[in-house]
Amino acid sequence: MARFTTHSQDGGRVPDELTDLLARVTRPARYVGGEFNVRRKEGASPRIVLSYPDVYEVGISNPGLQILYSWLHELTPASVERAYCPWPDLAALMRERGVPLWTLESFSAVRECELWGFTLQHELTYTNVLEMLDLAGVPLHADERSDGDPIVMGGGPGTANPRPVAPFFDAFFIGEAEGRLDEIVEALRALSRAQRLARLAAVPGVWVPGRQRSATSGDGAGEAPGDIAAGTRHAGGGGEAGRVAGGQRVERQVFTAFSRTSPVTEPLVPLLEAVHDRAVIEVMRGCSAGCRFCQAGLWYRPVRERPVELVVESAVRALAATGCDEVSLISLSSCDYSGIEDAVRGIRERRPDVRISLPSLRLDSAAVSLARLGNEQRGSVTLAPEAGTQELRDAINKRVDERQFVEAVRAAYSSGFTGLKLYFMIGLPGERDDDVRAIAGMAATALGEGRRLIGGRAQLSVSVSSFVPKPQTPLQREPFAGAALITSRQELLRESMPRGARLSFHDVGSSQVEAALARGGEELAVIIEAAWRLGARFDGWREHFSLETWRRAAATSGLDLDEAGGLVPDAPLPWEIVDARIAPRFLAEERDALTDGRTREDCRFGACSQCGACVGEIEMDLAG
Amino acid sequence: MSGLGDDRDGLVSWHLLRFSRTGSARYLSHLDTARALQRTFARAGVPIALSRGMRPKPHLSLVLPLPVGAAGLSELAVVELVDPNERDGEEPGRDESGDSRDATSGDVSAKMANDAPAEAGDRLARLRAAAPEGIGIEALEPAAARPRPVAVSADYECELAVEPERLAPVVAWFKAEEEVRLQRTSPKGTKTIDVRRYVRGPSLKRSGHGSRLSFTVRYDATGAARPEEFVRLLAEKAGADPVMRDLVRMRVAYKESRGSTPRG
């Protein structure tokens, strides 16, 4: 009879009470960890649990969580574990049997940790946050939690406007946390939950809703009144009602040492097939291109680049540690990284056997050629013109002209790519029917070029999303176009598209909910909770999203979903609590440029735009 | 990266990999297990040869799939490795100048066939260190030619939440029958399987969860029963929860598909 091997690596024994559960659900490997490069610190404290509020295969690929997991383990004494959102089949069984949400590293109850951190990447994960809180046995509302409950902290780009989920979180970290991890961990060493919260509130970048930083005493006694909800339609109008109490704002944190620190080279590598299956190296943070709709570009300013040598060495190490045959050089616009060609060539020399992928290609032929250099087998390339006419592209500051577009298309089809994917948005401010028809025109141009160059092998797909105005952007006050208009524009595009081009649309209903949640105040929390109680989960998944559920949720709360997230003109914004380090004057100028046709050049090549991101020691840091 | 072509016998060699899958790794699918092994080899710096064509695939295949949720103590994979005599860190198929190795240069074939014990031991240690939790690398055995093992039989054990007293009559009934048919539904349609043909020697012991069931599945040219089919059949007949726990494939007997003697 065979025996277990003497070199047993079976460090992740699954508890008996979970094996029965796991025998009854799909993809049980989602819930048991055991990845390559998993880390454990037995008996360490404080205990931190990190969560991406989506299913494992999505969450494990998130680079932000990988950074926090790695850095907290390596650089702090904290124990760090993870939990992702259980799929509905497991969630139902957990509730039926009273099994609380567990961590992947040790199968411990999540609620036993000191700090539970959620990364808020987009609004359609908010109901999953509630799902996970409930499955863990943690009260949904922060003001209902007591000493036995973990501190629930939110982070990530969703903190650009944390208001809609503020009642559910004890704290938020605004901005990049790498430079404050020691302080956060130190704060968790306090003896009581109240003391931990008080100390966290003193960490730069941390916002504790319901507390005013100036009113906190050292031992956490005597909570100050909560911040006044800012000016939304449902908060009683604008004007004086929206001012942030006490004038306190939380400054977005910028990790100024980014360029001097190594990216994660021993990331968690799932055994289960995940959304992305490649080593990831973050080459650059921030973007100076200045697209006026883009929240991430401004949120992560100023641009900071890692040195080429560091990128190449890190990529080689990450490939060895992961066993991947592909490395992705990620950033918001990797082709703008000043060392991109040297980095690609450098990695190619050290590892000629691997593919190098560049997400978010700049729309020009040089970028396309670089993409081909990095990956000779890949069959398709993605370009994002975003708008169909020069006028509209100029309005959103997407500085791409027809000539560049055609050259990039030709470069794609003539360099071996057989497939081209184009991304566009509809519902932009000032958009007319002709702008939408022009999208079809660009698709026809692209397909025509493809067929001319490679004949019938040329494939084209066009993906169209709906513009959702986001906080902390020049377009933050622009209206969401609405379901009716977007639907009619989709129909117009369907009628205009050339034969042979595949067309896909982002679901309008989910865009509507996203638009409501993105700019809402704390009144949206009522709708979020109502939607969750009505069964909303995994709203980012087409097969699970239900607009009707959200409408009912809004109605039960006495609100209209079509108006939720709408702003009172000239009133303070719900996200005023967050100082994004972007000058209001800059946002106003960019907003005005929407209608006067002005474009603004990339500040890394041209004049400083005075956006406000570079102040003191915080400045652009380029590799070349 | 293109494949190495048919004239690559001097650069690559076939091996049998013996491994176990336990702990949290038991919840992987067949494809996930294969992928985990491929990644283990890559992390260990033991390159697997690739197929030809636009999308090269590593030459590693698992002989007998394990059901999701099952541990396996005696698993086998066939893998084709690139020259094991290269120095550490050297890229596969290239010498110091970066040129592709010529299959005729030096006594490559002889080196390939007589894998130095020290290097083989080092390679095994690297594989074991690179493997994830729950994947145990037991042995890596060179083969003179491409092995084509097929399973002959496999011994299984599992736990069922039912007392042996309730299950024993069902087991006795199963043994007494000449045929026991069930319907197997798949995307290809439904077909009838005679489970009795493929399952031998079921026996019971009391366990902490109810019963521990042991049985052997035979594999032949007509197919086999799936362990979960057999267990579900018994459990439903006993009026018990058909969900099995802790399914373990204890041992597998293999033979070369050309009909040589079985290996266990």
mmCIF file of N, CA and C in Angstrom, chain A residues 106 197 225 311 319 392 464 496:
data_model
loop_
_atom_site.group_PDB
_atom_site.id
_atom_site.type_symbol
_atom_site.label_atom_id
_atom_site.label_comp_id
_atom_site.label_asym_id
_atom_site.label_seq_id
_atom_site.Cartn_x
_atom_site.Cartn_y
_atom_site.Cartn_z
ATOM 1 N N SER A 106 -5.068 29.679 7.312
ATOM 2 C CA SER A 106 -5.144 28.833 8.505
ATOM 3 C C SER A 106 -6.552 28.341 8.798
ATOM 4 N N LEU A 197 -8.692 52.239 17.062
ATOM 5 C CA LEU A 197 -9.306 53.175 16.123
ATOM 6 C C LEU A 197 -8.763 54.583 16.322
ATOM 7 N N PRO A 225 -19.069 63.879 17.046
ATOM 8 C CA PRO A 225 -20.184 63.625 16.123
ATOM 9 C C PRO A 225 -19.671 63.318 14.724
ATOM 10 N N VAL A 311 13.402 46.887 -13.070
ATOM 11 C CA VAL A 311 12.281 46.219 -13.740
ATOM 12 C C VAL A 311 12.734 44.894 -14.341
ATOM 13 N N LEU A 319 9.570 35.670 -12.705
ATOM 14 C CA LEU A 319 9.327 34.528 -13.595
ATOM 15 C C LEU A 319 9.851 33.248 -12.961
ATOM 16 N N LEU A 392 -14.712 65.090 -30.297
ATOM 17 C CA LEU A 392 -15.019 64.498 -28.986
ATOM 18 C C LEU A 392 -13.752 63.974 -28.305
ATOM 19 N N VAL A 464 -17.846 48.581 -26.339
ATOM 20 C CA VAL A 464 -18.336 49.920 -26.021
ATOM 21 C C VAL A 464 -18.892 49.954 -24.600
ATOM 22 N N SER A 496 -25.114 50.928 -37.526
ATOM 23 C CA SER A 496 -24.073 51.565 -38.326
ATOM 24 C C SER A 496 -22.823 50.730 -38.509
#
